C-alpha positions as semicolon CSV with decimal commas, in nm:
position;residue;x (nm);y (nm);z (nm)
1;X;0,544;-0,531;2,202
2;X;0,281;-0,555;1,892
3;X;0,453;-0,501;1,557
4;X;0,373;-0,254;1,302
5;X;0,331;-0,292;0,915
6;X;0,295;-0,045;0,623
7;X;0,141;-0,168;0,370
8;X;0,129;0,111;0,062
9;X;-0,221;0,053;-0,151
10;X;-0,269;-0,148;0,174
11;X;-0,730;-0,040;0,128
12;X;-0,778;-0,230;-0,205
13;X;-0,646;-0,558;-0,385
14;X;-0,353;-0,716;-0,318
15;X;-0,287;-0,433;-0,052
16;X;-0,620;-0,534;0,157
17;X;-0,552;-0,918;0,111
18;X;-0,270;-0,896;0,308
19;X;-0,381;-0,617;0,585
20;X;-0,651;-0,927;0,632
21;X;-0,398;-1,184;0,701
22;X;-0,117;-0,986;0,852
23;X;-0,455;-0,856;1,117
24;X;-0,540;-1,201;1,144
25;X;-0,146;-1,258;1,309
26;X;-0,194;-0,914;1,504
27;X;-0,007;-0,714;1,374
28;X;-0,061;-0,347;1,360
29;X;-0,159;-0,188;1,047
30;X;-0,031;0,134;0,903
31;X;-0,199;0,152;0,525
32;X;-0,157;0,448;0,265
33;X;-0,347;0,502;-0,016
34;X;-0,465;0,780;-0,236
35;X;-0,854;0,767;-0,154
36;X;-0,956;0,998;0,084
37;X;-0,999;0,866;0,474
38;X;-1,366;0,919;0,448
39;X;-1,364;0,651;0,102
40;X;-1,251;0,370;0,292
41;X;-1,358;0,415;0,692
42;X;-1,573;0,088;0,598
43;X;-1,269;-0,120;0,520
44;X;-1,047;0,031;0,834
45;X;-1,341;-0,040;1,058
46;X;-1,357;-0,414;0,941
47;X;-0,982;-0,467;0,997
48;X;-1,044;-0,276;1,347
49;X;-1,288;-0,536;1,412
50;X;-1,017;-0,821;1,421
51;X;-0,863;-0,647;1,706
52;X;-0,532;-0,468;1,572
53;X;-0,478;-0,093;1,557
54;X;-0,513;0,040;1,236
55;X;-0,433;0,389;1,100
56;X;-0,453;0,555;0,757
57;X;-0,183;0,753;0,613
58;X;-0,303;0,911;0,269
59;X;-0,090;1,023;-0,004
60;X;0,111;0,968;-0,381
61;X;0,436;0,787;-0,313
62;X;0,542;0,930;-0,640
63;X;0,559;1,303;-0,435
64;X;0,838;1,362;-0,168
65;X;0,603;1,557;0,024
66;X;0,352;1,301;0,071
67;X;0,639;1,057;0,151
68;X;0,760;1,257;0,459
69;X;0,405;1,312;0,591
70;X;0,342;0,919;0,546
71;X;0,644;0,907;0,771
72;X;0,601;1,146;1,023
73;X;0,251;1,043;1,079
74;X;0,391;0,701;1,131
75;X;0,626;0,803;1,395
76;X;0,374;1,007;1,544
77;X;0,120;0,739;1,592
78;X;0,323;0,423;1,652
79;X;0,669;0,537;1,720
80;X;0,791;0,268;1,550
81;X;0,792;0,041;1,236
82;X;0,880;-0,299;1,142
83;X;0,758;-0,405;0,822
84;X;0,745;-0,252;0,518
85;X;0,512;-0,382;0,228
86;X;0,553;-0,226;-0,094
87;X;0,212;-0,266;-0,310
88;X;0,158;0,018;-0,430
89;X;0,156;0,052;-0,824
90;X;-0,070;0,207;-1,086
91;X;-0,170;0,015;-1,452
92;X;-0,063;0,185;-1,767
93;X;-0,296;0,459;-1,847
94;X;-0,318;0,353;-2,190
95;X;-0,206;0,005;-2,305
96;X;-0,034;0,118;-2,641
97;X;0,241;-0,061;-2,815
98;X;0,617;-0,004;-2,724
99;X;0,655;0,193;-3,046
100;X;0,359;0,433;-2,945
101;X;0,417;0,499;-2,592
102;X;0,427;0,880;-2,476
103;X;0,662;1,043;-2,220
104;X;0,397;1,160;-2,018
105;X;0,242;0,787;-1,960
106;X;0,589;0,630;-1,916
107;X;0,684;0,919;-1,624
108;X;0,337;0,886;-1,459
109;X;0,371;0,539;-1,406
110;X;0,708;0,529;-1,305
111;X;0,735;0,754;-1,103
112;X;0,466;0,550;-0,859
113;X;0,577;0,239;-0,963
114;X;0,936;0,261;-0,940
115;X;1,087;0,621;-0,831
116;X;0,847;0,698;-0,544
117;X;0,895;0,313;-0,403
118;X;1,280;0,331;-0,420
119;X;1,257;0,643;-0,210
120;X;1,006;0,548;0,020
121;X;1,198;0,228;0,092
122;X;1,517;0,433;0,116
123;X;1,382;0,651;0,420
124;X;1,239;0,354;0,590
125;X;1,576;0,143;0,560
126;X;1,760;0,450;0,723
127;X;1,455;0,413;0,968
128;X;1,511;0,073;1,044
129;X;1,890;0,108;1,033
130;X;1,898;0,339;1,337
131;X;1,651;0,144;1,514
132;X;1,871;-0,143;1,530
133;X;2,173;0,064;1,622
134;X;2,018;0,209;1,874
135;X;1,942;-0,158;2,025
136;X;1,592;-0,251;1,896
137;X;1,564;-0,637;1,920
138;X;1,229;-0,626;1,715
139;X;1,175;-0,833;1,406
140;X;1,267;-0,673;1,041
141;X;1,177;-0,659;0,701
142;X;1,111;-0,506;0,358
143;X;0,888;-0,736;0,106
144;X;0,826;-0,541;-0,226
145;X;0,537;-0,741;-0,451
146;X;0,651;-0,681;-0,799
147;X;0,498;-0,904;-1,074
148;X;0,544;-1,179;-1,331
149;X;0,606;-0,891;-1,535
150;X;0,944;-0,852;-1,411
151;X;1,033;-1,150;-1,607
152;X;0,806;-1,133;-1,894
153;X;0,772;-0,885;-2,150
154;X;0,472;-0,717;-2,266
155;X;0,469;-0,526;-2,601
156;X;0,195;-0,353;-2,473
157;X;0,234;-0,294;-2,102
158;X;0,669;-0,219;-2,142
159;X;0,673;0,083;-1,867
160;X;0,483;-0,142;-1,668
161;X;0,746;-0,433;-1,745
162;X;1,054;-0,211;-1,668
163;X;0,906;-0,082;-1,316
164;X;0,855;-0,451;-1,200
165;X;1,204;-0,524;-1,328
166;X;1,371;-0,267;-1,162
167;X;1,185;-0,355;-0,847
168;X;1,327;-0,649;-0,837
169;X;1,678;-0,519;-0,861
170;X;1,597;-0,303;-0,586
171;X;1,469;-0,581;-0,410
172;X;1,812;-0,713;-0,415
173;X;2,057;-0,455;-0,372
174;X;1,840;-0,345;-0,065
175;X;1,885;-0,774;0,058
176;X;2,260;-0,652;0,023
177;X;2,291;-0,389;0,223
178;X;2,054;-0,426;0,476
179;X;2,185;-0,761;0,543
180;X;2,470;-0,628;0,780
181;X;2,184;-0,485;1,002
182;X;1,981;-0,838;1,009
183;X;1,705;-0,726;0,828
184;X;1,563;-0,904;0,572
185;X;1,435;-0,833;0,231
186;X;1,204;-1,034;-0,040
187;X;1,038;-1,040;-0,359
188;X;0,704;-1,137;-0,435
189;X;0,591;-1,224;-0,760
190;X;0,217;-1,220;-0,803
191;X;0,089;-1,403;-1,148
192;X;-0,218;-1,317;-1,286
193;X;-0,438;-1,163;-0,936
194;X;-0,778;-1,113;-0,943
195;X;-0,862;-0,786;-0,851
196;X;-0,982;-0,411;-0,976
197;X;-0,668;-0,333;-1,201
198;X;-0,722;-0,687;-1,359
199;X;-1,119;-0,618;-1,415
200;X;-1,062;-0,529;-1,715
201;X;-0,902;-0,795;-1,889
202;X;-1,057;-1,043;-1,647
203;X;-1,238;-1,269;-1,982
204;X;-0,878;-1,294;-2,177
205;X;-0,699;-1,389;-1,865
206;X;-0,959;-1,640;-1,780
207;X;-0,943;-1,767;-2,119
208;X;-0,569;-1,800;-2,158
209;X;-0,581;-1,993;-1,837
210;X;-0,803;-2,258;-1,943
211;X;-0,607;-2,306;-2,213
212;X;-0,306;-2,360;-2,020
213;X;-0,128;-2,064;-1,906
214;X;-0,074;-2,152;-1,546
215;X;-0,062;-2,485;-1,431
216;X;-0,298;-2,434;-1,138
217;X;-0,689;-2,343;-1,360
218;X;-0,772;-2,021;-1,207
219;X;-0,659;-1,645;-1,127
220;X;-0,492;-1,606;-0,790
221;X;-0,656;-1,383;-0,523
222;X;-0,506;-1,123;-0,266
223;X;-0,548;-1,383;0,048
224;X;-0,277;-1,586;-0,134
225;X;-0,024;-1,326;-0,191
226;X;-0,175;-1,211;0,174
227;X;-0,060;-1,579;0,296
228;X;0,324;-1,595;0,186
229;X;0,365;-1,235;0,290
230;X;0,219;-1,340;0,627
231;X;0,422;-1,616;0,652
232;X;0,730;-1,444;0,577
233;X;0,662;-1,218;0,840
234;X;0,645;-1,488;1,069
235;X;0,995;-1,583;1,028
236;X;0,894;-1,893;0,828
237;X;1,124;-1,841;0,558
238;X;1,448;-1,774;0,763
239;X;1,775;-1,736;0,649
240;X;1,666;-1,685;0,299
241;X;1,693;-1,278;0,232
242;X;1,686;-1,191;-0,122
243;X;1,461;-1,461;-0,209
244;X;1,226;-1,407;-0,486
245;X;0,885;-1,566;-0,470
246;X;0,661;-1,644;-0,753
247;X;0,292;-1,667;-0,624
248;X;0,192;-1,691;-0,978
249;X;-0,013;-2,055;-1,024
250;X;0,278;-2,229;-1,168
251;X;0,244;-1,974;-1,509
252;X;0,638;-1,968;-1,475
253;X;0,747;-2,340;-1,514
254;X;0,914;-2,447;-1,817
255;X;0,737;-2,702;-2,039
256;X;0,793;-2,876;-2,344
C-alpha cells in the first residue's frame, strides 16, 4: 500500500524541500498551509508530476477548528496516515529585545509554533495509536524540525527560542510514549536554511558564515533537511527514536 505524509507548511521552504524528496521515494503527500489552494496549484501540480498523489489541506494550526478539518479531510481522502512532519512555524513579527517583547507577539507566535503543533501531534498520535491496535502493519513516525534555536539563545528572537525548545521536549516525551506502540519519533535541527523567512537577514548570515560560524561555508537548503527526513522515513536510522538531528553545517561543534 503507498504511504501517506503530512507535511504542515509542506508549499514553501523547508516544507516543499522535503514534499520533493519524500515524492521522489513515492510517498503520498498530504500538505497544509495557510495560502489559499488557488496560491499554490503551481507547486501541487509539479509534485503531481513526479507521480504521487498529492492533496492540500489549508488552515492555522494555531486554531482547533482548522486542526479537525486538516484531519477529517485527511481521513476522507486517504483513509489513512503514516507520517507526520511538523514544519510549520512563523518568524517573530518584530525582532525586539527580550526586555521589549509584547504579549500579543509572544502569543501569536506561540501559539503556531508551539501550542497548535503539540495539539496537532496529539490527535495524530491517538490516530496512529488506534491504527496499530487495530492491526495496521504500516510504517510509523512523527519528525518535528525545530531549530538550532532550541539550543541557542537569541536576545532578540527569545519567543522564537522557547517554541523550538519546547519542541524539542515534545519531541521527546512523544519518543516516550509512543514507543510502546513502535512508532518512532525525531528531531531535526535545521542551522541556518536558506529560504523566505531567512530573506531577510540573508547578507548577516552569509557574512557570519564566512567568518566562521559553521564549519561547512554556506547556508543549508530545504533538499538537505528534505534528505535526512527522507531517509528517516526510510527506516535508515532504525532503532534510534528520540534522536535529535542537527542538519545545521557543523555551526554546533565545539572549538577552541
Amino acid at each position: 500500500m503507498r504511504k501517506t505524509a503530512l507535511i504542515t507548511g509542506g508549499t514553501r521552504g523547508i516544507g516543499l524541500g522535503i514534499a520533493k524528496k519524500l515524492a521522489q521515494e513515492g510517498i503520498d503527500l498530504a500538505l497544509n498551509g495557510v495560502r489559499s489552494e488557488s496560491d499554490v496549484e503551481d507547486i501541487l501540480e509539479e509534485l503531481r508530476n513526479t507521480g504521487v498523489r498529492v492533496e492540500y489541506f489549508p488552515g492555522n494550526i494555531a486554531e482547533k477548528a482548522d486542526r479537525e478539518l486538516i484531519l477529517s479531510g485527511i481521513k476522507e481522502k486517504f483513509g489513512s496516515l503514516n507520517f507526520l512532519i511538523n514544519n510549520a512555524g512563523v518568524a517573530p513579527r518584530v525582532r525586539a529585545d527580550v526586555l521589549e517583547v509584547v504579549e500579543e507577539d509572544f502569543d501569536h507566535l506561540m501559539d503556531i509554533n508551539l501550542r497548535g503543533t503539540f495539539f496537532l501531534t496529539q490527535a495524530i498520535a491517538n490516530w496512529m495509536v488506534e491504527l496499530k491496535k487495530a492491526g495496521d502493519s504500516s510504517d510509523f513516525s512523527i519528525i518535528t524540525i525545530t531549530s538550532v534555536s532550541a539550543r541557542l539563545a537569541s536576545t532578540n528572537r527569545a519567543a522564537y527560542c522557547m517554541a523550538k525548545s519546547g519542541l524539542s521536549m515534545m519531541s521527546q516525551i512523544f519518543a516516550v510514549r509512543l514507543a510502546e506502540v513502535g512508532v518512532p519519533v525525531f528531531e531535526i535541527q535545521p542551522g541556518v536554511i536558506e529560504t523566505d523567512m531567512t530573506e531577510k537577514v540573508k547578507e548577516i548570515y552569509q557574512d557570519r558564515i564566512q567568518k566562521g560560524l559553521t564549519l561547512e561555508p554556506r547556508m543549508g537548503k530545504p533538499e538537505d533537511i528534505g534528505r535526512i527526513v527522507a531517509a528517516l522515513l526510510r527506516g535508515d536510522l532504525s532503532y534510534a527514536t528520540g534522536q535529535i538531528i542537527a542538519v545545521d553545517g557543523g555551526m554546533m561543534v565545539g572549538r577552541l
